[in-house]
Amino acid sequence: MEKIILTGDRPTGRLHLGHYVGSLKRRVELQNSGEFDKVYIMIADAQALTDNFDNPEKVRQNIIEVALDYLSVGLDPEKSTLFIQSQIPQLTELSFYYMNLVTVARVQRNPTVKNEILQKNFEASIPVGFFCYPISQAADITAFKATVVPVGEDQLPMLEQTKEIVRKFNSIYGEALVEPDIMLPDNTVCRRLPGTDGKAKMSKSIGNCINLADDAETVRQKVMNMYTDPTHIKVSDPGHLEGNTVFTYLDAFSRPEHFEMYLPDYSNLQELKDHYTRGGLGDVKIKKFLNSILQAELEPIRAHRKEYEKDIAAVYEILRKGSEKARAVAESTLQDVKNAMKINYFSDTELIKAQAEKYKG
Ligand code: TRP
C-alpha cells in the first residue's frame, strides 16, 4: 500500500512556533525522508469558515500568510502538493455521505468540539456547519487515502472520529476507504508549546505567540518578556523549572551544540537547570541564550519567506496547481465511494438491465 501523508491548518493567522515544533518541522522532515509516496498539505479555509463565517475576509487574507509560512519552512511544491480545501468540492460531497455514519451524540462527545464550543460561547447556538467539521475533516483525510496524519495532540479526537467513519463505511458498503494513523511529535514538550505568557497554549487571539514571520527584534522582545518563575526575584534566589516558559522552550529547541556556540560555561541543559534551581543564575542570561537559539532557527525561515514574498502571484499559482492536482485525487476517491454505495446509476449497466427486465411485459 502507498504511504500517503495528509495534513493541514486553518488559515486564521500566521503560523507560530507552536505550529513549527508541533507539526511543520516534522512535515518537512517527512517530505524529505523519501519514505512517503505522496504528501498533501491543505490550507483548511472551509473549516476555518465554520467558526469564522462572519469574517470571510480574515480567512481570505490569511491563505497567503499560511502558504508563505509553509514555503518558508521548507515545504517544497515539487515534493508536496499544497492546496486550498474549498477548491476541492469533492470534499463536501464526501462529507455529506459520511454524515449518515455519525450520530449527533458522538460529535457532542468529541473533546475538541466540546472545548471549542466553550471557547466560542456557542453553547446555546451551535452552527450546524461548525458541528459537522469533524466529519468534513474525515473527508479531507480519506479523500487522499492518507495513511499518516501528522498533527498536534489536540487533533487526536478528530483522527478517532475519522477511523470510526472509515470502519463504518467499509463495513456497510465494502472496503473503499483507508484507515489513517495519527503521528504525534516525539518530543512531548513539542506537543503543546505554551504561549510566551506561560498560558497553556499559543493562541493568536491571546497574542502570546512568536510567529515564524516575526522580525528578529520582535522575537527578542517576546523572549525577554517571557514568563519565568515569579518567585525568582533576586539572582541568588533558587528558581523553579515547573511552568517556567523559558525552560519549556529550551526543552523544545535547545540542542547540545547550542551550548558550545552560545553558552560555553555549561555543557548541557541539565547543568543549566541545576544551576537555576540551586540559585545564582539570572533570568536574563537564560533568555539571551534562548533568543540566540530561536534566532538561529528562525533566520533561514525569514530569509526564505522574503524570497517568496517577492513573487506573490507565483505563490498563488503554486496553490492553484496543487488544488488542481488534489481535485483529481479526491474525484477518484469520490468515484470509489459512490461505486461502493452504488450511487452510480448511469454507469451500472447491470442495474439498467435488471430494471428493464422487471418492467418487461
Ligand atoms: N483541524 C485542523 C486544525 O485545526 C486543520 C485540518 C482540517 C486538518 N482538515 C485536516 C488537519 C485534515 C489534518 C488533517 O488546524
mmCIF file of C-alpha atoms and ligand atoms in Angstrom:
data_model
loop_
_atom_site.group_PDB
_atom_site.id
_atom_site.type_symbol
_atom_site.label_atom_id
_atom_site.label_comp_id
_atom_site.label_asym_id
_atom_site.label_seq_id
_atom_site.Cartn_x
_atom_site.Cartn_y
_atom_site.Cartn_z
ATOM 1 C CA MET A 1 0.000 0.000 0.000
ATOM 2 C CA GLU A 2 1.163 3.515 -0.759
ATOM 3 C CA LYS A 3 2.323 5.653 2.152
ATOM 4 C CA ILE A 4 0.435 8.910 1.973
ATOM 5 C CA ILE A 5 0.502 11.959 4.217
ATOM 6 C CA LEU A 6 -2.273 14.485 4.543
ATOM 7 C CA THR A 7 -2.356 17.343 6.988
ATOM 8 C CA GLY A 8 -3.266 20.994 7.123
ATOM 9 C CA ASP A 9 -4.008 24.156 9.017
ATOM 10 C CA ARG A 10 -6.823 26.644 9.287
ATOM 11 C CA PRO A 11 -5.869 29.966 7.736
ATOM 12 C CA THR A 12 -6.842 32.246 10.617
ATOM 13 C CA GLY A 13 -3.464 33.860 11.197
ATOM 14 C CA ARG A 14 0.230 33.499 10.639
ATOM 15 C CA LEU A 15 1.778 30.273 11.839
ATOM 16 C CA HIS A 16 3.801 30.354 15.051
ATOM 17 C CA LEU A 17 6.449 28.408 16.932
ATOM 18 C CA GLY A 18 3.798 26.089 18.360
ATOM 19 C CA HIS A 19 2.863 25.046 14.834
ATOM 20 C CA TYR A 20 6.514 24.783 13.955
ATOM 21 C CA VAL A 21 7.649 22.367 16.680
ATOM 22 C CA GLY A 22 4.256 20.679 16.890
ATOM 23 C CA SER A 23 3.956 19.875 13.217
ATOM 24 C CA LEU A 24 5.645 21.938 10.486
ATOM 25 C CA LYS A 25 9.206 20.903 11.211
ATOM 26 C CA ARG A 26 8.217 17.273 11.192
ATOM 27 C CA ARG A 27 6.321 17.647 7.939
ATOM 28 C CA VAL A 28 9.400 18.961 6.204
ATOM 29 C CA GLU A 29 11.469 16.057 7.562
ATOM 30 C CA LEU A 30 8.841 13.580 6.389
ATOM 31 C CA GLN A 31 8.629 15.261 2.996
ATOM 32 C CA ASN A 32 12.399 14.989 2.590
ATOM 33 C CA SER A 33 12.714 11.489 4.046
ATOM 34 C CA GLY A 34 11.713 9.899 0.761
ATOM 35 C CA GLU A 35 9.625 7.413 2.732
ATOM 36 C CA PHE A 36 6.306 8.697 1.509
ATOM 37 C CA ASP A 37 4.778 8.235 -1.893
ATOM 38 C CA LYS A 38 2.677 11.360 -1.604
ATOM 39 C CA VAL A 39 2.422 14.352 0.693
ATOM 40 C CA TYR A 40 -0.655 16.600 0.705
ATOM 41 C CA ILE A 41 -0.702 19.816 2.696
ATOM 42 C CA MET A 42 -4.032 21.573 2.875
ATOM 43 C CA ILE A 43 -4.997 25.112 3.787
ATOM 44 C CA ALA A 44 -8.298 24.409 5.523
ATOM 45 C CA ASP A 45 -10.228 27.548 4.612
ATOM 46 C CA ALA A 46 -13.634 25.835 4.539
ATOM 47 C CA GLN A 47 -13.012 24.526 8.047
ATOM 48 C CA ALA A 48 -11.831 27.992 9.165
ATOM 49 C CA LEU A 49 -15.138 29.375 7.901
ATOM 50 C CA THR A 50 -17.111 27.047 10.182
ATOM 51 C CA ASP A 51 -16.268 29.357 13.079
ATOM 52 C CA ASN A 52 -15.408 32.488 11.088
ATOM 53 C CA PHE A 53 -18.411 32.543 8.767
ATOM 54 C CA ASP A 54 -18.997 36.164 9.733
ATOM 55 C CA ASN A 55 -15.439 37.132 8.835
ATOM 56 C CA PRO A 56 -14.579 35.566 5.484
ATOM 57 C CA GLU A 57 -12.092 38.353 4.804
ATOM 58 C CA LYS A 58 -9.903 37.156 7.688
ATOM 59 C CA VAL A 59 -9.752 33.693 6.159
ATOM 60 C CA ARG A 60 -9.152 35.077 2.678
ATOM 61 C CA GLN A 61 -6.273 37.295 3.827
ATOM 62 C CA ASN A 62 -4.566 34.516 5.731
ATOM 63 C CA ILE A 63 -4.378 31.991 2.912
ATOM 64 C CA ILE A 64 -1.281 33.665 1.518
ATOM 65 C CA GLU A 65 0.213 34.027 5.024
ATOM 66 C CA VAL A 66 -0.071 30.313 5.678
ATOM 67 C CA ALA A 67 1.207 29.488 2.190
ATOM 68 C CA LEU A 68 4.251 31.727 2.734
ATOM 69 C CA ASP A 69 4.869 30.112 6.116
ATOM 70 C CA TYR A 70 4.671 26.650 4.520
ATOM 71 C CA LEU A 71 7.115 27.522 1.779
ATOM 72 C CA SER A 72 9.485 29.346 4.089
ATOM 73 C CA VAL A 73 9.880 26.399 6.485
ATOM 74 C CA GLY A 74 10.808 24.218 3.533
ATOM 75 C CA LEU A 75 7.666 22.580 2.249
ATOM 76 C CA ASP A 76 8.532 22.154 -1.387
ATOM 77 C CA PRO A 77 5.828 22.221 -4.063
ATOM 78 C CA GLU A 78 7.942 19.814 -6.118
ATOM 79 C CA LYS A 79 7.622 17.211 -3.363
ATOM 80 C CA SER A 80 4.378 18.119 -1.606
ATOM 81 C CA THR A 81 1.014 19.094 -3.019
ATOM 82 C CA LEU A 82 -0.056 22.355 -1.391
ATOM 83 C CA PHE A 83 -3.735 23.136 -1.916
ATOM 84 C CA ILE A 84 -6.800 25.003 -0.698
ATOM 85 C CA GLN A 85 -9.655 22.976 0.808
ATOM 86 C CA SER A 86 -12.574 24.974 -0.625
ATOM 87 C CA GLN A 87 -11.290 24.405 -4.153
ATOM 88 C CA ILE A 88 -11.977 20.676 -3.832
ATOM 89 C CA PRO A 89 -15.792 20.338 -3.993
ATOM 90 C CA GLN A 90 -15.456 16.547 -3.774
ATOM 91 C CA LEU A 91 -14.676 17.005 -0.063
ATOM 92 C CA THR A 92 -18.107 18.491 0.540
ATOM 93 C CA GLU A 93 -19.776 15.654 -1.298
ATOM 94 C CA LEU A 94 -17.910 13.036 0.720
ATOM 95 C CA SER A 95 -18.834 14.844 3.943
ATOM 96 C CA PHE A 96 -22.492 14.647 3.021
ATOM 97 C CA TYR A 97 -22.399 10.857 2.731
ATOM 98 C CA TYR A 98 -20.288 10.465 5.883
ATOM 99 C CA MET A 99 -22.824 12.464 7.900
ATOM 100 C CA ASN A 100 -25.107 9.441 7.787
ATOM 101 C CA LEU A 101 -22.497 7.405 9.634
ATOM 102 C CA VAL A 102 -22.125 9.672 12.669
ATOM 103 C CA THR A 103 -24.590 10.426 15.438
ATOM 104 C CA VAL A 104 -25.156 13.845 16.966
ATOM 105 C CA ALA A 105 -24.316 12.360 20.373
ATOM 106 C CA ARG A 106 -20.985 11.130 19.048
ATOM 107 C CA VAL A 107 -19.951 14.569 17.802
ATOM 108 C CA GLN A 108 -21.120 16.093 21.083
ATOM 109 C CA ARG A 109 -18.740 13.789 22.933
ATOM 110 C CA ASN A 110 -15.767 14.828 20.787
ATOM 111 C CA PRO A 111 -13.463 16.601 23.290
ATOM 112 C CA THR A 112 -12.057 19.035 20.723
ATOM 113 C CA VAL A 113 -15.536 20.079 19.620
ATOM 114 C CA LYS A 114 -16.637 20.369 23.264
ATOM 115 C CA ASN A 115 -13.713 22.635 24.047
ATOM 116 C CA GLU A 116 -14.248 24.841 21.053
ATOM 117 C CA ILE A 117 -17.948 25.203 21.819
ATOM 118 C CA LEU A 118 -16.979 26.548 25.255
ATOM 119 C CA GLN A 119 -14.232 28.808 23.897
ATOM 120 C CA LYS A 120 -16.508 30.348 21.307
ATOM 121 C CA ASN A 121 -19.570 30.604 23.558
ATOM 122 C CA PHE A 122 -21.510 28.554 21.034
ATOM 123 C CA GLU A 123 -23.393 26.572 23.742
ATOM 124 C CA ALA A 124 -26.822 27.990 23.023
ATOM 125 C CA SER A 125 -26.465 28.287 19.272
ATOM 126 C CA ILE A 126 -24.052 25.855 17.666
ATOM 127 C CA PRO A 127 -23.877 26.406 13.905
ATOM 128 C CA VAL A 128 -24.572 23.127 12.105
ATOM 129 C CA GLY A 129 -21.560 23.697 9.853
ATOM 130 C CA PHE A 130 -19.240 24.005 12.826
ATOM 131 C CA PHE A 131 -20.793 20.937 14.433
ATOM 132 C CA CYS A 132 -20.067 18.907 11.322
ATOM 133 C CA TYR A 133 -16.436 19.857 10.926
ATOM 134 C CA PRO A 134 -15.074 16.600 12.393
ATOM 135 C CA ILE A 135 -16.974 14.844 9.611
ATOM 136 C CA SER A 136 -15.569 17.161 6.994
ATOM 137 C CA GLN A 137 -12.113 16.516 8.405
ATOM 138 C CA ALA A 138 -12.693 12.793 7.885
ATOM 139 C CA ALA A 139 -13.495 13.646 4.269
ATOM 140 C CA ASP A 140 -10.227 15.604 3.947
ATOM 141 C CA ILE A 141 -8.201 12.696 5.216
ATOM 142 C CA THR A 142 -9.942 9.864 3.406
ATOM 143 C CA ALA A 143 -10.256 11.685 0.081
ATOM 144 C CA PHE A 144 -6.491 11.381 -0.269
ATOM 145 C CA LYS A 145 -6.386 7.842 1.158
ATOM 146 C CA ALA A 146 -3.962 9.183 3.759
ATOM 147 C CA THR A 147 -2.207 6.562 5.834
ATOM 148 C CA VAL A 148 -0.438 9.025 8.118
ATOM 149 C CA VAL A 149 -1.730 12.318 9.519
ATOM 150 C CA PRO A 150 0.964 14.323 11.317
ATOM 151 C CA VAL A 151 -0.836 16.760 13.623
ATOM 152 C CA GLY A 152 -0.792 18.125 17.158
ATOM 153 C CA GLU A 153 -2.226 16.280 20.106
ATOM 154 C CA ASP A 154 -5.408 18.374 20.047
ATOM 155 C CA GLN A 155 -6.345 16.641 16.783
ATOM 156 C CA LEU A 156 -6.430 13.158 18.296
ATOM 157 C CA PRO A 157 -10.235 13.124 18.687
ATOM 158 C CA MET A 158 -10.578 14.109 15.012
ATOM 159 C CA LEU A 159 -8.498 11.136 13.960
ATOM 160 C CA GLU A 160 -10.527 8.814 16.160
ATOM 161 C CA GLN A 161 -13.684 10.135 14.571
ATOM 162 C CA THR A 162 -12.177 9.564 11.123
ATOM 163 C CA LYS A 163 -11.216 5.978 11.932
ATOM 164 C CA GLU A 164 -14.748 5.269 13.124
ATOM 165 C CA ILE A 165 -16.213 6.666 9.924
ATOM 166 C CA VAL A 166 -13.816 4.588 7.815
ATOM 167 C CA ARG A 167 -14.646 1.378 9.687
ATOM 168 C CA LYS A 168 -18.360 2.012 9.499
ATOM 169 C CA PHE A 169 -18.224 2.905 5.819
ATOM 170 C CA ASN A 170 -16.147 -0.128 4.927
ATOM 171 C CA SER A 171 -18.324 -2.500 6.933
ATOM 172 C CA ILE A 172 -21.567 -1.249 5.374
ATOM 173 C CA TYR A 173 -20.535 -0.557 1.799
ATOM 174 C CA GLY A 174 -17.343 -2.565 1.313
ATOM 175 C CA GLU A 175 -13.684 -1.651 1.600
ATOM 176 C CA ALA A 176 -13.285 1.659 -0.178
ATOM 177 C CA LEU A 177 -11.607 3.806 2.478
ATOM 178 C CA VAL A 178 -8.222 3.689 4.160
ATOM 179 C CA GLU A 179 -7.870 3.964 7.935
ATOM 180 C CA PRO A 180 -5.299 6.635 8.816
ATOM 181 C CA ASP A 181 -2.824 6.745 11.693
ATOM 182 C CA ILE A 182 -2.052 9.871 13.650
ATOM 183 C CA MET A 183 1.587 10.877 14.014
ATOM 184 C CA LEU A 184 2.315 12.998 17.088
ATOM 185 C CA PRO A 185 5.581 14.867 17.743
ATOM 186 C CA ASP A 186 8.051 12.538 19.556
ATOM 187 C CA ASN A 187 9.237 15.223 21.921
ATOM 188 C CA THR A 188 6.399 15.657 24.430
ATOM 189 C CA VAL A 189 7.165 19.348 25.133
ATOM 190 C CA CYS A 190 6.669 19.968 21.437
ATOM 191 C CA ARG A 191 3.148 18.622 21.605
ATOM 192 C CA ARG A 192 1.805 21.616 23.435
ATOM 193 C CA LEU A 193 4.208 24.519 23.435
ATOM 194 C CA PRO A 194 2.901 27.123 25.899
ATOM 195 C CA GLY A 195 2.463 30.782 24.991
ATOM 196 C CA THR A 196 5.144 33.312 25.964
ATOM 197 C CA ASP A 197 2.926 34.305 28.913
ATOM 198 C CA GLY A 198 3.106 30.769 30.303
ATOM 199 C CA LYS A 199 -0.553 30.130 29.429
ATOM 200 C CA ALA A 200 -1.462 26.646 28.316
ATOM 201 C CA LYS A 201 -1.218 27.131 24.576
ATOM 202 C CA MET A 202 -0.013 29.588 21.987
ATOM 203 C CA SER A 203 -3.047 31.332 20.645
ATOM 204 C CA LYS A 204 -3.427 34.016 18.066
ATOM 205 C CA SER A 205 -6.329 35.530 19.972
ATOM 206 C CA ILE A 206 -4.396 35.863 23.265
ATOM 207 C CA GLY A 207 -1.377 37.314 21.454
ATOM 208 C CA ASN A 208 1.154 35.133 23.253
ATOM 209 C CA CYS A 209 2.753 33.686 20.125
ATOM 210 C CA ILE A 210 6.100 34.009 18.453
ATOM 211 C CA ASN A 211 5.251 33.963 14.756
ATOM 212 C CA LEU A 212 7.549 32.421 12.195
ATOM 213 C CA ALA A 213 7.384 35.688 10.273
ATOM 214 C CA ASP A 214 8.262 37.923 13.278
ATOM 215 C CA ASP A 215 11.394 40.006 12.695
ATOM 216 C CA ALA A 216 14.483 39.490 14.831
ATOM 217 C CA GLU A 217 13.775 42.408 17.176
ATOM 218 C CA THR A 218 10.179 41.308 17.787
ATOM 219 C CA VAL A 219 11.348 37.806 18.634
ATOM 220 C CA ARG A 220 13.981 39.220 21.007
ATOM 221 C CA GLN A 221 11.404 41.381 22.794
ATOM 222 C CA LYS A 222 8.963 38.492 23.132
ATOM 223 C CA VAL A 223 11.694 36.281 24.591
ATOM 224 C CA MET A 224 12.875 38.973 27.017
ATOM 225 C CA ASN A 225 9.269 39.423 28.223
ATOM 226 C CA MET A 226 8.627 35.723 28.633
ATOM 227 C CA TYR A 227 7.021 34.356 31.767
ATOM 228 C CA THR A 228 9.543 32.616 34.054
ATOM 229 C CA ASP A 229 9.334 31.983 37.781
ATOM 230 C CA PRO A 230 7.602 34.779 39.718
ATOM 231 C CA THR A 231 9.320 33.673 42.969
ATOM 232 C CA HIS A 232 12.772 34.021 41.405
ATOM 233 C CA ILE A 233 13.273 37.665 42.310
ATOM 234 C CA LYS A 234 16.956 38.034 43.110
ATOM 235 C CA VAL A 235 19.579 36.236 41.052
ATOM 236 C CA SER A 236 20.639 34.352 44.191
ATOM 237 C CA ASP A 237 17.110 33.000 44.780
ATOM 238 C CA PRO A 238 16.566 29.351 43.878
ATOM 239 C CA GLY A 239 14.489 29.146 40.687
ATOM 240 C CA HIS A 240 11.741 26.759 39.686
ATOM 241 C CA LEU A 241 11.501 24.939 36.370
ATOM 242 C CA GLU A 242 7.883 23.872 36.655
ATOM 243 C CA GLY A 243 5.763 26.128 34.432
ATOM 244 C CA ASN A 244 8.836 28.209 33.577
ATOM 245 C CA THR A 245 8.272 29.034 29.937
ATOM 246 C CA VAL A 246 11.894 29.780 29.096
ATOM 247 C CA PHE A 247 12.933 26.318 30.226
ATOM 248 C CA THR A 248 9.998 24.718 28.438
ATOM 249 C CA TYR A 249 11.201 26.384 25.235
ATOM 250 C CA LEU A 250 14.756 25.251 25.924
ATOM 251 C CA ASP A 251 13.428 21.707 26.289
ATOM 252 C CA ALA A 252 11.799 22.085 22.904
ATOM 253 C CA PHE A 253 14.541 23.902 20.996
ATOM 254 C CA SER A 254 17.989 23.527 22.571
ATOM 255 C CA ARG A 255 20.467 21.015 21.265
ATOM 256 C CA PRO A 256 23.843 20.084 22.747
ATOM 257 C CA GLU A 257 25.762 22.148 20.163
ATOM 258 C CA HIS A 258 23.935 25.310 21.209
ATOM 259 C CA PHE A 259 25.847 25.289 24.494
ATOM 260 C CA GLU A 260 29.220 25.299 22.782
ATOM 261 C CA MET A 261 28.057 28.049 20.444
ATOM 262 C CA TYR A 262 26.204 30.407 22.764
ATOM 263 C CA LEU A 263 26.717 29.409 26.393
ATOM 264 C CA PRO A 264 30.046 27.586 26.794
ATOM 265 C CA ASP A 265 30.005 27.870 30.608
ATOM 266 C CA TYR A 266 27.552 24.979 30.614
ATOM 267 C CA SER A 267 27.877 21.740 28.742
ATOM 268 C CA ASN A 268 24.213 20.778 28.633
ATOM 269 C CA LEU A 269 20.687 21.727 29.602
ATOM 270 C CA GLN A 270 20.730 19.690 32.795
ATOM 271 C CA GLU A 271 23.686 21.701 34.136
ATOM 272 C CA LEU A 272 21.873 24.918 33.358
ATOM 273 C CA LYS A 273 18.727 23.669 35.082
ATOM 274 C CA ASP A 274 20.704 22.544 38.129
ATOM 275 C CA HIS A 275 22.318 25.949 38.483
ATOM 276 C CA TYR A 276 18.962 27.680 38.101
ATOM 277 C CA THR A 277 17.264 25.592 40.787
ATOM 278 C CA ARG A 278 20.254 25.993 43.131
ATOM 279 C CA GLY A 279 20.108 29.763 42.769
ATOM 280 C CA GLY A 280 22.633 32.220 41.393
ATOM 281 C CA LEU A 281 21.523 32.190 37.764
ATOM 282 C CA GLY A 282 19.537 35.153 36.459
ATOM 283 C CA ASP A 283 16.649 35.034 34.013
ATOM 284 C CA VAL A 284 18.294 37.460 31.590
ATOM 285 C CA LYS A 285 21.132 35.082 30.890
ATOM 286 C CA ILE A 286 18.862 32.162 30.011
ATOM 287 C CA LYS A 287 16.573 34.409 27.998
ATOM 288 C CA LYS A 288 19.528 35.623 25.950
ATOM 289 C CA PHE A 289 20.550 32.023 25.377
ATOM 290 C CA LEU A 290 17.054 31.096 24.243
ATOM 291 C CA ASN A 291 16.970 34.151 21.993
ATOM 292 C CA SER A 292 20.205 33.066 20.269
ATOM 293 C CA ILE A 293 18.781 29.593 19.662
ATOM 294 C CA LEU A 294 15.478 30.873 18.307
ATOM 295 C CA GLN A 295 17.140 33.453 16.067
ATOM 296 C CA ALA A 296 19.348 30.743 14.570
ATOM 297 C CA GLU A 297 16.301 28.574 13.905
ATOM 298 C CA LEU A 298 14.137 31.391 12.540
ATOM 299 C CA GLU A 299 16.666 33.318 10.453
ATOM 300 C CA PRO A 300 16.738 30.906 7.486
ATOM 301 C CA ILE A 301 12.932 30.723 7.596
ATOM 302 C CA ARG A 302 12.669 34.533 7.461
ATOM 303 C CA ALA A 303 15.160 34.714 4.600
ATOM 304 C CA HIS A 304 13.251 32.084 2.652
ATOM 305 C CA ARG A 305 9.999 33.961 3.253
ATOM 306 C CA LYS A 306 11.490 37.206 1.920
ATOM 307 C CA GLU A 307 12.281 35.430 -1.353
ATOM 308 C CA TYR A 308 8.751 34.109 -1.805
ATOM 309 C CA GLU A 309 7.260 37.478 -0.820
ATOM 310 C CA LYS A 310 8.866 38.970 -3.934
ATOM 311 C CA ASP A 311 6.554 36.990 -6.198
ATOM 312 C CA ILE A 312 3.175 36.571 -4.549
ATOM 313 C CA ALA A 313 1.470 35.704 -7.830
ATOM 314 C CA ALA A 314 3.769 32.704 -8.134
ATOM 315 C CA VAL A 315 2.692 31.523 -4.676
ATOM 316 C CA TYR A 316 -0.976 31.658 -5.708
ATOM 317 C CA GLU A 317 -0.004 29.735 -8.822
ATOM 318 C CA ILE A 318 1.574 27.009 -6.666
ATOM 319 C CA LEU A 319 -1.715 26.748 -4.753
ATOM 320 C CA ARG A 320 -3.772 26.727 -7.944
ATOM 321 C CA LYS A 321 -1.747 23.914 -9.464
ATOM 322 C CA GLY A 322 -1.767 21.996 -6.192
ATOM 323 C CA SER A 323 -5.533 22.365 -5.917
ATOM 324 C CA GLU A 324 -5.984 21.068 -9.435
ATOM 325 C CA LYS A 325 -3.920 18.007 -8.647
ATOM 326 C CA ALA A 326 -5.706 17.448 -5.337
ATOM 327 C CA ARG A 327 -9.088 17.717 -7.048
ATOM 328 C CA ALA A 328 -8.274 14.865 -9.398
ATOM 329 C CA VAL A 329 -7.230 12.624 -6.494
ATOM 330 C CA ALA A 330 -10.340 13.477 -4.460
ATOM 331 C CA GLU A 331 -12.512 12.856 -7.521
ATOM 332 C CA SER A 332 -11.110 9.384 -7.910
ATOM 333 C CA THR A 333 -11.871 8.560 -4.262
ATOM 334 C CA LEU A 334 -15.342 10.039 -4.610
ATOM 335 C CA GLN A 335 -15.981 7.673 -7.512
ATOM 336 C CA ASP A 336 -14.805 4.731 -5.371
ATOM 337 C CA VAL A 337 -17.155 5.852 -2.615
ATOM 338 C CA LYS A 338 -20.134 6.267 -4.935
ATOM 339 C CA ASN A 339 -19.431 2.915 -6.550
ATOM 340 C CA ALA A 340 -19.268 1.259 -3.134
ATOM 341 C CA MET A 341 -22.562 2.920 -2.175
ATOM 342 C CA LYS A 342 -23.966 2.060 -5.577
ATOM 343 C CA ILE A 343 -24.765 5.664 -6.378
ATOM 344 C CA ASN A 344 -23.587 5.016 -9.897
ATOM 345 C CA TYR A 345 -26.854 4.612 -11.786
ATOM 346 C CA PHE A 346 -25.690 5.592 -15.226
ATOM 347 C CA SER A 347 -22.527 3.546 -15.347
ATOM 348 C CA ASP A 348 -24.169 0.454 -13.850
ATOM 349 C CA THR A 349 -25.371 -1.422 -16.912
ATOM 350 C CA GLU A 350 -26.464 -4.353 -14.731
ATOM 351 C CA LEU A 351 -28.875 -2.107 -12.857
ATOM 352 C CA ILE A 352 -30.380 -0.715 -16.016
ATOM 353 C CA LYS A 353 -30.742 -4.187 -17.486
ATOM 354 C CA ALA A 354 -32.337 -5.603 -14.330
ATOM 355 C CA GLN A 355 -34.824 -2.752 -14.073
ATOM 356 C CA ALA A 356 -35.715 -3.121 -17.730
ATOM 357 C CA GLU A 357 -36.216 -6.861 -17.166
ATOM 358 C CA LYS A 358 -38.580 -6.147 -14.268
ATOM 359 C CA TYR A 359 -40.774 -3.910 -16.374
ATOM 360 C CA LYS A 360 -40.852 -6.105 -19.423
ATOM 361 C CA GLY A 361 -44.474 -7.081 -20.016
HETATM 362 N N1 TRP B 1 -8.295 20.788 12.209
HETATM 363 C C1 TRP B 1 -7.018 21.239 11.760
HETATM 364 C C2 TRP B 1 -6.636 22.483 12.560
HETATM 365 O O1 TRP B 1 -7.335 22.896 13.414
HETATM 366 C C3 TRP B 1 -6.982 21.574 10.280
HETATM 367 C C4 TRP B 1 -7.398 20.424 9.407
HETATM 368 C C5 TRP B 1 -8.511 20.376 8.611
HETATM 369 C C6 TRP B 1 -6.727 19.186 9.268
HETATM 370 N N2 TRP B 1 -8.571 19.200 7.977
HETATM 371 C C7 TRP B 1 -7.497 18.437 8.332
HETATM 372 C C8 TRP B 1 -5.562 18.644 9.810
HETATM 373 C C9 TRP B 1 -7.129 17.137 7.960
HETATM 374 C C10 TRP B 1 -5.204 17.336 9.440
HETATM 375 C C11 TRP B 1 -5.983 16.595 8.537
HETATM 376 O O2 TRP B 1 -5.628 23.081 12.325
#
